[in-house]
CSV table of C-alpha atoms in Angstrom, one decimal:
chain,number,residue,atom,x,y,z
A,284,MET,CA,-2.5,25.5,3.0
A,285,ALA,CA,-1.8,24.7,6.9
A,286,SER,CA,-1.9,27.4,9.6
A,287,VAL,CA,1.2,29.1,10.8
A,288,PRO,CA,0.3,31.3,13.5
A,289,GLU,CA,2.2,34.8,13.8
A,290,GLU,CA,3.2,34.7,17.3
A,291,LEU,CA,5.4,31.8,17.0
A,292,ALA,CA,9.3,31.3,15.8
A,293,TYR,CA,9.9,28.6,13.7
A,294,SER,CA,13.0,26.2,12.5
A,295,ALA,CA,13.5,24.9,8.9
A,296,GLU,CA,13.1,21.4,10.2
A,297,HIS,CA,9.1,22.3,10.8
A,298,GLU,CA,9.3,22.8,14.8
A,299,TRP,CA,7.7,25.8,16.2
A,300,VAL,CA,8.9,27.4,19.5
A,301,ALA,CA,6.7,29.7,21.9
A,302,GLY,CA,8.2,32.1,24.3
A,303,ASP,CA,10.8,34.4,25.1
A,304,PRO,CA,14.0,33.1,23.2
A,305,ASP,CA,16.5,34.7,25.9
A,306,ALA,CA,19.0,32.5,27.6
A,307,GLY,CA,17.6,31.5,30.7
A,308,ALA,CA,13.8,31.3,29.6
A,309,VAL,CA,11.7,28.3,29.1
A,310,VAL,CA,10.1,28.1,25.8
A,311,THR,CA,7.6,25.2,24.4
A,312,VAL,CA,8.1,23.4,21.4
A,313,GLY,CA,6.2,21.6,18.8
A,314,ILE,CA,6.0,20.6,15.0
A,315,THR,CA,4.1,22.5,12.6
A,316,SER,CA,0.5,21.7,11.0
A,317,HIS,CA,2.3,21.4,7.6
A,318,ALA,CA,4.6,19.1,9.5
A,319,ALA,CA,1.7,17.0,10.8
A,320,GLN,CA,0.0,16.9,7.6
A,321,ALA,CA,2.9,15.8,5.6
A,322,LEU,CA,3.7,12.9,8.2
A,323,GLY,CA,0.1,11.9,8.1
A,324,ASP,CA,-1.6,10.2,11.2
A,325,ILE,CA,1.1,10.0,14.1
A,326,VAL,CA,1.0,6.8,16.2
A,327,TYR,CA,3.8,7.4,18.3
A,328,VAL,CA,6.4,10.0,19.5
A,329,GLU,CA,9.3,9.4,21.2
A,330,ALA,CA,10.2,12.8,23.0
A,331,PRO,CA,13.5,13.7,24.9
A,332,SER,CA,13.1,12.9,28.6
A,333,VAL,CA,13.1,15.6,31.4
A,334,GLY,CA,16.7,16.6,32.2
A,335,ASP,CA,18.1,15.7,28.8
A,336,THR,CA,20.2,18.3,27.1
A,337,VAL,CA,19.2,19.0,23.4
A,338,THR,CA,21.1,21.1,20.9
A,339,ALA,CA,19.6,23.3,18.5
A,340,GLY,CA,19.5,21.7,15.0
A,341,GLU,CA,20.1,18.0,16.4
A,342,VAL,CA,18.1,15.2,16.4
A,343,CYS,CA,16.4,14.5,19.9
A,344,GLY,CA,13.6,11.9,19.1
A,345,GLU,CA,11.2,10.6,16.6
A,346,LEU,CA,7.8,10.7,15.2
A,347,GLU,CA,6.3,7.8,13.7
A,348,SER,CA,3.1,7.9,11.5
A,349,THR,CA,1.2,5.1,9.7
A,350,LYS,CA,3.2,5.7,7.0
A,351,ALA,CA,6.6,6.7,7.8
A,352,VAL,CA,9.2,7.7,10.6
A,353,SER,CA,10.7,11.1,10.9
A,354,GLU,CA,13.3,12.3,13.2
A,355,LEU,CA,12.5,15.1,15.7
A,356,TYR,CA,15.1,18.1,15.8
A,357,SER,CA,15.4,20.6,18.7
A,358,PRO,CA,15.3,23.9,17.4
A,359,VAL,CA,16.6,25.3,20.3
A,360,SER,CA,19.5,24.5,22.9
A,361,GLY,CA,19.2,23.8,26.7
A,362,THR,CA,17.7,21.6,29.1
A,363,VAL,CA,14.1,19.8,28.9
A,364,THR,CA,12.2,20.8,31.6
A,365,ALA,CA,8.5,19.0,30.5
A,366,VAL,CA,7.5,16.5,28.1
A,367,ASN,CA,4.0,16.3,26.9
A,368,GLU,CA,2.8,13.0,28.8
A,369,GLY,CA,-0.5,13.3,27.0
A,370,LEU,CA,1.4,12.3,23.7
A,371,THR,CA,1.9,8.9,25.1
A,372,SER,CA,-1.8,7.7,24.9
A,373,SER,CA,-2.9,10.4,22.3
A,374,PRO,CA,-0.1,11.0,19.7
A,375,GLU,CA,-2.8,12.1,17.3
A,376,THR,CA,-3.2,15.3,19.3
A,377,ILE,CA,-0.3,16.4,17.3
A,378,ASN,CA,-2.3,15.9,14.2
A,379,SER,CA,-5.4,17.6,15.4
A,380,ASP,CA,-4.0,20.4,17.5
A,381,ALA,CA,-0.3,20.9,16.6
A,382,TYR,CA,0.3,24.5,18.1
A,383,GLY,CA,-2.0,23.5,21.2
A,384,ASP,CA,-2.5,20.3,23.0
A,385,GLY,CA,-0.1,18.9,20.4
A,386,TRP,CA,3.2,20.8,22.2
A,387,ILE,CA,5.8,18.1,22.5
A,388,PHE,CA,8.5,19.3,25.2
A,389,LYS,CA,9.7,22.4,27.1
A,390,VAL,CA,13.4,23.6,27.0
A,391,GLU,CA,15.0,26.2,29.3
A,392,LEU,CA,17.1,27.7,27.3
A,393,SER,CA,21.1,27.5,27.6
A,394,GLU,CA,21.6,30.3,25.0
A,395,THR,CA,19.8,33.0,23.2
A,396,ALA,CA,17.5,31.2,20.2
A,397,ASP,CA,18.5,33.7,17.6
A,398,ASP,CA,18.3,31.3,14.7
A,399,LEU,CA,14.6,30.9,14.5
A,400,LEU,CA,12.3,32.1,11.7
A,401,ASP,CA,9.5,34.1,11.8
A,402,ALA,CA,6.1,33.3,10.5
A,403,GLU,CA,6.9,35.0,7.0
A,404,ALA,CA,10.3,33.7,6.6
A,405,TYR,CA,9.0,29.9,7.5
A,406,VAL,CA,6.1,30.4,5.1
A,407,ALA,CA,8.8,31.1,2.5
A,408,THR,CA,10.5,27.9,2.9
A,409,LEU,CA,7.6,25.9,2.3
A,410,ALA,CA,7.0,27.6,-1.3
B,123,MET,CA,13.8,11.1,-14.7
B,124,THR,CA,12.0,14.2,-15.6
B,125,ASP,CA,9.4,12.4,-17.5
B,126,ALA,CA,6.0,13.9,-17.1
B,127,LEU,CA,3.9,11.8,-14.4
B,128,GLN,CA,0.7,10.0,-15.9
B,129,ARG,CA,-2.6,11.4,-14.8
B,130,SER,CA,-5.8,9.5,-14.0
B,131,PRO,CA,-8.9,10.1,-15.5
B,132,LEU,CA,-10.0,10.9,-12.0
B,133,HIS,CA,-7.2,13.6,-11.5
B,134,ASP,CA,-9.6,16.3,-11.3
B,135,GLU,CA,-11.7,14.6,-9.1
B,136,HIS,CA,-9.1,14.0,-6.8
B,137,VAL,CA,-7.9,17.8,-6.8
B,138,ALA,CA,-11.5,18.8,-6.1
B,139,HIS,CA,-11.5,16.6,-3.1
B,140,GLY,CA,-8.2,18.0,-1.5
B,141,ALA,CA,-6.4,14.7,-2.0
B,142,THR,CA,-2.6,14.9,-1.4
B,143,LEU,CA,-1.1,13.6,-4.6
B,144,VAL,CA,2.4,11.8,-4.9
B,145,PRO,CA,4.2,10.4,-7.8
B,146,PHE,CA,3.9,6.4,-7.9
B,147,ALA,CA,5.2,4.1,-10.4
B,148,GLY,CA,5.1,6.9,-12.9
B,149,TRP,CA,1.7,8.3,-12.1
B,150,GLU,CA,0.4,10.9,-10.0
B,151,MET,CA,-2.0,9.4,-7.4
B,152,PRO,CA,-3.6,10.1,-4.3
B,153,VAL,CA,-2.0,9.0,-1.1
B,154,ARG,CA,-4.4,10.3,1.3
B,155,TYR,CA,-7.8,12.3,1.2
B,156,SER,CA,-8.9,12.8,4.8
B,157,GLY,CA,-6.1,10.8,7.0
B,158,ASP,CA,-4.8,7.3,6.5
B,159,LEU,CA,-6.3,6.2,9.7
B,160,ALA,CA,-9.7,7.4,9.1
B,161,GLU,CA,-9.5,5.9,5.4
B,162,HIS,CA,-8.1,2.5,6.6
B,163,THR,CA,-10.9,2.4,9.3
B,164,ALA,CA,-13.7,3.1,6.9
B,165,VAL,CA,-12.8,-0.1,4.6
B,166,ARG,CA,-12.7,-2.4,7.8
B,167,THR,CA,-15.9,-0.8,9.2
B,168,ALA,CA,-18.0,0.5,6.1
B,169,ALA,CA,-16.4,1.2,2.8
B,170,GLY,CA,-13.5,3.0,1.1
B,171,LEU,CA,-13.4,4.2,-2.5
B,172,PHE,CA,-10.1,3.8,-4.3
B,173,ASP,CA,-8.9,5.0,-7.9
B,174,LEU,CA,-6.8,2.1,-9.4
B,175,SER,CA,-6.5,3.6,-12.7
B,176,HIS,CA,-2.9,3.3,-12.6
B,177,MET,CA,-2.9,-0.3,-12.6
B,178,GLY,CA,-2.4,-2.1,-16.2
B,179,GLU,CA,-4.9,-3.7,-18.3
B,180,ILE,CA,-4.1,-6.1,-21.2
B,181,SER,CA,-6.0,-8.2,-23.2
B,182,VAL,CA,-5.0,-11.5,-24.8
B,183,ARG,CA,-7.1,-13.0,-27.2
B,184,GLY,CA,-7.0,-15.6,-29.9
B,185,ALA,CA,-7.4,-19.1,-30.5
B,186,ASP,CA,-4.4,-20.0,-28.4
B,187,ALA,CA,-5.1,-17.6,-25.9
B,188,ALA,CA,-5.2,-20.3,-23.1
B,189,ALA,CA,-2.2,-22.3,-24.2
B,190,PHE,CA,0.0,-19.2,-24.4
B,191,LEU,CA,-1.1,-18.0,-21.1
B,192,GLU,CA,-0.2,-21.4,-19.6
B,193,HIS,CA,3.4,-21.1,-21.3
B,194,ALA,CA,3.9,-17.4,-20.3
B,195,LEU,CA,2.8,-17.6,-16.7
B,196,VAL,CA,2.9,-20.3,-13.5
B,197,GLY,CA,-0.8,-21.3,-13.3
B,198,ARG,CA,-2.8,-23.3,-15.1
B,199,LEU,CA,-4.9,-20.5,-16.8
B,200,SER,CA,-7.1,-23.1,-19.2
B,201,ALA,CA,-8.7,-24.5,-16.1
B,202,VAL,CA,-10.2,-20.9,-15.4
B,203,LYS,CA,-14.1,-21.0,-15.7
B,204,LEU,CA,-15.6,-18.5,-18.1
B,205,TRP,CA,-16.1,-15.4,-16.0
B,206,GLY,CA,-13.6,-16.4,-13.5
B,207,ALA,CA,-10.6,-14.7,-12.0
B,208,LYS,CA,-7.1,-16.2,-11.2
B,209,TYR,CA,-4.2,-14.9,-9.3
B,210,THR,CA,-1.0,-15.9,-10.8
B,211,MET,CA,2.7,-14.8,-11.7
B,212,MET,CA,4.8,-14.4,-14.3
B,213,CYS,CA,8.4,-15.6,-13.8
B,214,THR,CA,11.7,-15.3,-15.1
B,215,PRO,CA,13.7,-18.6,-16.7
B,216,GLU,CA,15.5,-18.7,-13.3
B,217,GLY,CA,12.1,-18.5,-11.5
B,218,GLY,CA,12.3,-15.1,-9.9
B,219,VAL,CA,9.0,-13.3,-9.9
B,220,ILE,CA,8.5,-10.4,-12.6
B,221,ASP,CA,5.1,-9.6,-11.5
B,222,ASP,CA,1.9,-11.1,-9.8
B,223,LEU,CA,-1.1,-10.9,-11.9
B,224,ILE,CA,-5.0,-11.1,-11.7
B,225,VAL,CA,-6.4,-13.0,-14.9
B,226,TYR,CA,-10.1,-12.5,-15.8
B,227,ARG,CA,-11.2,-15.2,-18.3
B,228,ARG,CA,-13.9,-13.3,-20.6
B,229,ASP,CA,-14.3,-16.1,-23.4
B,230,LEU,CA,-12.8,-19.2,-24.3
B,231,ASP,CA,-10.3,-17.4,-26.2
B,232,HIS,CA,-10.3,-14.1,-24.4
B,233,PHE,CA,-8.2,-13.2,-21.2
B,234,VAL,CA,-7.7,-9.8,-19.8
B,235,ILE,CA,-4.8,-9.6,-17.2
B,236,VAL,CA,-4.3,-7.0,-14.6
B,237,ALA,CA,-0.7,-6.2,-13.6
B,238,ASN,CA,1.0,-3.6,-11.4
B,239,ALA,CA,1.7,-0.2,-12.6
B,240,SER,CA,5.2,-0.4,-12.1
B,241,ASN,CA,5.6,-3.6,-14.1
B,242,HIS,CA,3.0,-2.7,-17.0
B,243,ALA,CA,5.3,-2.2,-19.6
B,244,THR,CA,8.0,-5.1,-18.8
B,245,VAL,CA,4.6,-7.6,-18.5
B,246,ILE,CA,3.5,-6.4,-21.9
B,247,GLY,CA,6.7,-6.8,-23.4
B,248,GLU,CA,7.5,-10.2,-21.9
B,249,LEU,CA,4.2,-11.2,-23.2
B,250,ARG,CA,5.0,-10.0,-26.7
B,251,GLU,CA,8.7,-11.8,-26.1
B,252,ARG,CA,6.8,-15.0,-25.0
B,253,ARG,CA,4.4,-15.3,-28.1
B,254,ASN,CA,6.4,-17.3,-30.4
B,255,SER,CA,4.0,-19.0,-32.5
B,256,PHE,CA,1.1,-19.0,-30.4
B,257,ASP,CA,-2.0,-17.2,-32.6
B,258,VAL,CA,-2.9,-14.5,-30.0
B,259,GLY,CA,-3.2,-10.8,-30.2
B,260,ILE,CA,-1.8,-8.8,-27.2
B,261,GLU,CA,-3.6,-5.4,-26.6
B,262,ASP,CA,-2.8,-2.6,-24.0
B,263,LEU,CA,-6.3,-1.5,-22.8
B,264,SER,CA,-4.8,0.7,-19.7
B,265,VAL,CA,-5.1,4.2,-21.5
B,266,GLU,CA,-8.7,3.9,-22.0
B,267,THR,CA,-9.4,1.8,-18.8
B,268,ALA,CA,-10.1,3.4,-15.5
B,269,LEU,CA,-10.2,0.8,-12.5
B,270,ILE,CA,-12.1,2.1,-9.3
B,271,ALA,CA,-12.8,-0.2,-6.4
B,272,VAL,CA,-15.2,-0.1,-3.7
B,273,GLN,CA,-13.9,-2.2,-1.1
B,274,GLY,CA,-15.3,-2.8,2.8
B,275,PRO,CA,-18.4,-4.7,4.4
B,276,ALA,CA,-20.7,-2.3,2.7
B,277,ALA,CA,-19.4,-2.4,-0.7
B,278,GLU,CA,-21.8,-5.2,-2.0
B,279,ARG,CA,-25.1,-3.0,-1.2
B,280,ILE,CA,-23.3,0.4,-2.7
B,281,VAL,CA,-22.5,-1.4,-5.8
B,282,ALA,CA,-25.9,-2.9,-5.8
B,283,ARG,CA,-27.3,0.7,-5.7
B,284,MET,CA,-25.1,1.8,-8.3
B,285,CYS,CA,-26.6,-0.5,-10.6
B,286,HIS,CA,-29.3,0.8,-13.2
B,287,ARG,CA,-32.7,-0.2,-11.8
B,288,GLY,CA,-30.8,-2.0,-9.1
B,289,ASP,CA,-31.3,-5.2,-11.0
B,290,ASP,CA,-27.9,-6.4,-11.5
B,291,ASP,CA,-27.4,-9.4,-9.1
B,292,ILE,CA,-24.1,-8.3,-7.4
B,293,ARG,CA,-25.0,-10.3,-4.5
B,294,ALA,CA,-24.7,-13.5,-6.3
B,295,MET,CA,-21.2,-12.7,-7.5
B,296,ARG,CA,-18.8,-15.1,-5.8
B,297,TYR,CA,-15.0,-13.9,-5.0
B,298,TYR,CA,-13.0,-14.1,-7.6
B,299,THR,CA,-15.8,-13.9,-10.2
B,300,PHE,CA,-17.0,-11.0,-12.7
B,301,ALA,CA,-19.8,-9.8,-14.6
B,302,ASN,CA,-20.6,-7.2,-17.1
B,303,ILE,CA,-23.2,-4.6,-15.2
B,304,VAL,CA,-25.0,-1.4,-16.3
B,305,LEU,CA,-24.4,1.3,-13.6
B,306,ASP,CA,-27.1,4.3,-13.0
B,307,GLY,CA,-27.2,6.5,-16.1
B,308,GLY,CA,-26.7,3.4,-18.4
B,309,ILE,CA,-22.8,3.5,-17.8
B,310,HIS,CA,-21.1,-0.2,-19.1
B,311,ALA,CA,-18.8,-1.6,-16.6
B,312,VAL,CA,-17.1,-4.8,-15.8
B,313,ALA,CA,-17.5,-5.6,-11.9
B,314,ALA,CA,-15.1,-8.2,-10.3
B,315,ARG,CA,-15.6,-9.1,-7.0
B,316,THR,CA,-12.0,-9.1,-6.1
B,317,GLY,CA,-9.6,-6.8,-4.0
B,318,TYR,CA,-6.7,-6.0,-2.0
B,319,THR,CA,-7.5,-5.0,1.4
B,320,GLY,CA,-8.5,-8.4,3.1
B,321,GLU,CA,-12.2,-6.8,3.2
B,322,ASP,CA,-15.3,-7.9,0.6
B,323,GLY,CA,-15.2,-5.6,-2.5
B,324,LEU,CA,-15.7,-4.9,-5.8
B,325,GLU,CA,-13.6,-3.6,-8.5
B,326,LEU,CA,-15.0,-1.6,-11.5
B,327,PHE,CA,-13.6,-1.5,-14.9
B,328,VAL,CA,-15.0,1.6,-16.7
B,329,SER,CA,-14.0,3.3,-19.9
B,330,ALA,CA,-11.9,6.5,-18.9
B,331,ASP,CA,-14.4,8.8,-20.2
B,332,ASP,CA,-17.1,7.6,-17.5
B,333,ALA,CA,-14.5,7.2,-14.6
B,334,ALA,CA,-15.7,10.6,-13.2
B,335,ALA,CA,-19.6,9.9,-13.6
B,336,VAL,CA,-19.0,6.3,-11.7
B,337,TRP,CA,-16.5,8.2,-9.1
B,338,ARG,CA,-19.3,10.4,-8.3
B,339,LEU,CA,-22.1,7.7,-8.1
B,340,ALA,CA,-20.1,5.8,-5.9
B,341,LEU,CA,-19.7,8.8,-3.4
B,342,ALA,CA,-23.5,9.7,-3.7
B,343,GLN,CA,-24.7,6.0,-3.2
B,344,GLY,CA,-22.2,5.2,-0.5
B,345,GLU,CA,-22.2,8.2,1.5
B,346,GLY,CA,-25.1,7.0,3.6
B,347,ASP,CA,-22.9,3.8,4.5
B,348,GLY,CA,-19.8,5.8,5.1
B,349,LEU,CA,-18.2,5.3,2.1
B,350,ILE,CA,-15.0,7.7,1.8
B,351,PRO,CA,-12.4,8.0,-0.8
B,352,CYS,CA,-9.0,6.3,0.5
B,353,GLY,CA,-5.7,6.8,-1.0
B,354,LEU,CA,-2.6,4.5,-1.6
B,355,ALA,CA,-1.4,4.9,2.2
B,356,ALA,CA,-4.6,3.1,3.4
B,357,ARG,CA,-4.4,0.6,0.5
B,358,ASP,CA,-0.9,-0.3,1.5
B,359,SER,CA,-1.7,-0.7,5.4
B,360,LEU,CA,-4.7,-2.7,4.5
B,361,ARG,CA,-3.1,-5.1,2.1
B,362,LEU,CA,-0.2,-5.3,4.7
B,363,GLU,CA,-2.9,-6.5,7.4
B,364,ALA,CA,-4.3,-9.0,5.2
B,365,GLY,CA,-0.8,-10.4,4.6
B,366,MET,CA,-0.7,-9.7,1.0
B,367,PRO,CA,2.2,-9.3,-1.1
B,368,LEU,CA,3.4,-5.9,-2.9
B,369,TYR,CA,5.6,-6.3,-6.2
B,370,GLY,CA,9.1,-4.6,-5.2
B,371,GLN,CA,8.8,-5.3,-1.4
B,372,GLU,CA,7.6,-8.8,-1.0
B,373,LEU,CA,8.0,-10.0,-4.6
B,374,THR,CA,11.3,-9.1,-6.5
B,375,ARG,CA,13.1,-11.2,-9.4
B,376,ASP,CA,15.5,-12.8,-6.8
B,377,THR,CA,12.4,-14.2,-4.8
B,378,THR,CA,10.5,-17.2,-6.0
B,379,PRO,CA,6.9,-17.8,-5.6
B,380,TYR,CA,8.0,-20.5,-3.2
B,381,GLU,CA,9.7,-18.1,-0.9
B,382,ALA,CA,7.2,-16.0,-1.0
B,383,GLY,CA,4.8,-18.8,0.5
B,384,LEU,CA,2.7,-18.7,-2.9
B,385,GLY,CA,4.1,-22.1,-4.0
B,386,ARG,CA,0.3,-23.0,-4.2
B,387,ILE,CA,-0.2,-20.8,-7.4
B,388,VAL,CA,2.9,-22.5,-9.4
B,389,VAL,CA,1.3,-25.8,-11.0
B,390,LEU,CA,3.9,-28.1,-12.4
B,391,GLY,CA,1.8,-30.8,-13.5
B,392,THR,CA,1.6,-34.3,-12.2
B,393,ALA,CA,1.3,-37.8,-14.0
B,394,GLU,CA,-2.3,-37.5,-13.9
B,395,ARG,CA,-3.0,-34.0,-14.7
B,396,PRO,CA,0.1,-33.0,-16.8
B,397,ARG,CA,0.8,-29.4,-18.1
B,398,GLY,CA,3.1,-28.1,-20.6
B,399,ASP,CA,6.4,-26.7,-20.2
B,400,PHE,CA,6.1,-22.6,-18.9
B,401,VAL,CA,9.0,-20.1,-18.8
B,402,GLY,CA,10.8,-20.9,-15.5
B,403,ARG,CA,9.3,-24.1,-15.0
B,404,ASP,CA,12.8,-26.1,-14.9
B,405,ALA,CA,14.2,-23.6,-12.2
B,406,LEU,CA,10.8,-23.8,-10.1
B,407,VAL,CA,10.8,-27.5,-10.3
B,408,ARG,CA,14.6,-27.3,-8.9
B,409,ALA,CA,13.7,-24.3,-6.1
B,410,LYS,CA,10.7,-26.8,-5.2
B,411,ALA,CA,12.9,-29.7,-4.6
B,412,ASP,CA,15.9,-27.9,-3.0
B,413,GLY,CA,13.4,-26.1,-0.3
B,414,PRO,CA,13.7,-22.4,0.2
B,415,ARG,CA,16.9,-20.2,1.0
B,416,LYS,CA,14.8,-17.6,2.7
B,417,VAL,CA,11.0,-17.7,4.1
B,418,LEU,CA,8.5,-14.9,3.9
B,419,VAL,CA,7.0,-14.5,7.4
B,420,GLY,CA,4.6,-12.1,9.5
B,421,LEU,CA,6.3,-10.2,12.7
B,422,ALA,CA,4.0,-8.8,15.4
B,423,GLY,CA,5.8,-6.3,17.9
B,424,GLU,CA,4.7,-5.4,21.6
B,425,GLY,CA,6.4,-1.9,21.8
B,426,ARG,CA,5.5,1.3,19.5
B,427,ARG,CA,8.3,1.5,17.3
B,428,ALA,CA,7.4,0.0,14.0
B,429,ALA,CA,10.2,-2.3,11.7
B,430,ARG,CA,9.8,-0.5,8.1
B,431,ALA,CA,10.8,-1.9,4.7
B,432,GLY,CA,14.4,-2.6,4.5
B,433,TYR,CA,15.2,-2.7,8.2
B,434,PRO,CA,17.6,-6.0,9.1
B,435,VAL,CA,16.5,-8.8,11.2
B,436,VAL,CA,19.4,-9.5,13.3
B,437,ASP,CA,21.0,-12.4,15.2
B,438,GLU,CA,22.2,-12.3,19.2
B,439,ASP,CA,25.4,-10.7,17.8
B,440,GLY,CA,23.8,-8.1,15.7
B,441,ALA,CA,24.7,-9.7,12.3
B,442,GLU,CA,21.9,-9.5,9.5
B,443,VAL,CA,20.1,-12.8,9.0
B,444,GLY,CA,17.1,-11.3,7.2
B,445,ARG,CA,15.4,-8.2,6.0
B,446,VAL,CA,12.2,-6.5,6.4
B,447,THR,CA,9.7,-6.1,3.4
B,448,SER,CA,6.8,-4.3,4.6
B,449,GLY,CA,6.2,-2.7,8.3
B,450,ALA,CA,3.8,-0.4,9.8
B,451,PRO,CA,1.8,0.2,13.1
B,452,SER,CA,-1.3,-1.7,12.5
B,453,PRO,CA,-4.2,0.4,12.5
B,454,THR,CA,-6.7,-2.5,13.3
B,455,LEU,CA,-4.5,-4.5,15.7
B,456,GLY,CA,-3.0,-1.5,17.4
B,457,HIS,CA,0.6,-2.8,17.2
B,458,PRO,CA,3.4,-3.0,14.9
B,459,ILE,CA,3.3,-5.5,12.3
B,460,ALA,CA,6.0,-6.5,9.4
B,461,MET,CA,6.5,-9.0,6.6
B,462,ALA,CA,10.1,-10.0,6.6
B,463,TYR,CA,12.4,-12.6,4.7
B,464,VAL,CA,14.5,-14.9,7.3
B,465,PRO,CA,16.1,-18.1,7.3
B,466,PRO,CA,13.9,-21.3,7.2
B,467,ALA,CA,15.2,-22.0,10.9
B,468,LEU,CA,13.9,-18.9,12.2
B,469,ALA,CA,10.2,-19.0,10.4
B,470,GLU,CA,8.4,-21.4,12.8
B,471,PRO,CA,5.4,-19.4,14.4
B,472,GLY,CA,6.4,-18.4,17.8
B,473,THR,CA,10.1,-17.6,17.2
B,474,THR,CA,11.6,-14.4,18.5
B,475,VAL,CA,13.7,-12.5,16.2
B,476,ALA,CA,15.2,-8.9,16.6
B,477,ILE,CA,14.8,-6.0,14.0
B,478,ASP,CA,17.5,-3.3,14.1
B,479,VAL,CA,15.0,-0.1,14.3
B,480,ARG,CA,17.4,2.9,13.6
B,481,GLY,CA,20.1,1.3,15.8
B,482,ARG,CA,18.1,-0.1,18.7
B,483,ARG,CA,16.9,-3.6,18.9
B,484,GLU,CA,13.2,-4.3,18.9
B,485,PRO,CA,12.2,-7.8,19.4
B,486,MET,CA,9.3,-9.3,17.3
B,487,THR,CA,7.6,-12.6,17.2
B,488,VAL,CA,7.0,-15.0,14.2
B,489,VAL,CA,3.1,-15.2,13.6
B,490,ALA,CA,0.9,-16.8,10.8
B,491,LEU,CA,-0.1,-14.9,8.2
B,492,PRO,CA,-2.5,-12.9,7.4
B,493,PHE,CA,-2.4,-10.7,10.3
B,494,TYR,CA,-6.2,-9.8,10.0
B,495,THR,CA,-8.9,-11.9,8.7
B,496,ARG,CA,-12.4,-10.5,8.6
B,497,ALA,CA,-15.1,-12.2,10.2
B,498,SER,CA,-17.2,-14.2,7.8
């Protein structure tokens, strides 16, 4: 069973969100280790760019593994303020450290993110 | 379809090793153990262990066995030497590929055919259909047979160490030959120097009852050489790098062996060396004379986004001119590779084509197959 840290919030599309969910705050987004395991070894990440507007539940990039390609959804709405440049040369970091160095982008929230799941509710979606 | 999936005799070993199991051609098989890249790399640099028990094994035996196979399949099977193997195909009367097969000759009147899991029942049905008055018995050995492959540069010495007293001469076995061997613990096996990875390797046919013991023996004897268990994902990326076709992707009933670049395995016969009629012959004679409508090519990309099976090959106006049959980021080469059918005019190596990768055109260059050849 992949880990699901208690302190994070989650989307049903297997993204995690770290940080205060209020409008105006900046949160960090990545994919869960469950999603990373299901994808297999990730070899390419197409993340949104700094300044892009992202919308909760909509596609904002893609993740490519040796076996498959998967769309990356934004779990929150707002403006992208940072992108993890380290993933360009080492996309496999998402597999090895999904909740740490494998973060994908940061968003300044345009609205409060109140549709996210807590760890327990996210685990329930995996059953 | 709610039919229960068939389980390999190694199912419990896979579960115990933490493999991720997926449905594949009616079987529940491991897609990966540790990780696709680690497994792929182990086969290229050391050794990998594969469970291929889902493959179909079919015995064809009787006074007319060789003549029957020459009628039912496209190759000259009567010319296969004892303890030799041959890559061949079964075609429809229209010349389309029903399955690609390896035929092993155990005796003058006895052959064993290995078919893809997805086509196993079809191949047996067609063989029975094509038997007519030939004096042969056709027997399905799939349930009682487990197939375990050891593939990679260390495969030879690992299998040699697995042998009882180490006295079986695995090293003397040449590519596409096979032999009866006795493994540690007195387990009887048939070892074939065949594979689907582009590396040297051996495939071990054993009784399903012995499968777990042989699997553990391979792990124990291979550990020091870096052998790890590998799943279907690594098998697929390895065969793609080696330019080997996969049934359902490169090979279909709408494809002739000529279009797939495998015309060499179709033996039509010559005035000096005639051969009898076979199913699909007339259509294949015409297909060869007319030339291919489409050609299987290798494609190499410079970007990071890989073309995947089913993606369209498009011309400058965005119109579809071909289709990708397999594609992935190549773990060994570090760039995307793919196989695709394109019109003959676009098949010359060096030609640039574009693939529609989820709405964006990615340029790829036609290259000669295979993408990867092991150092000899």
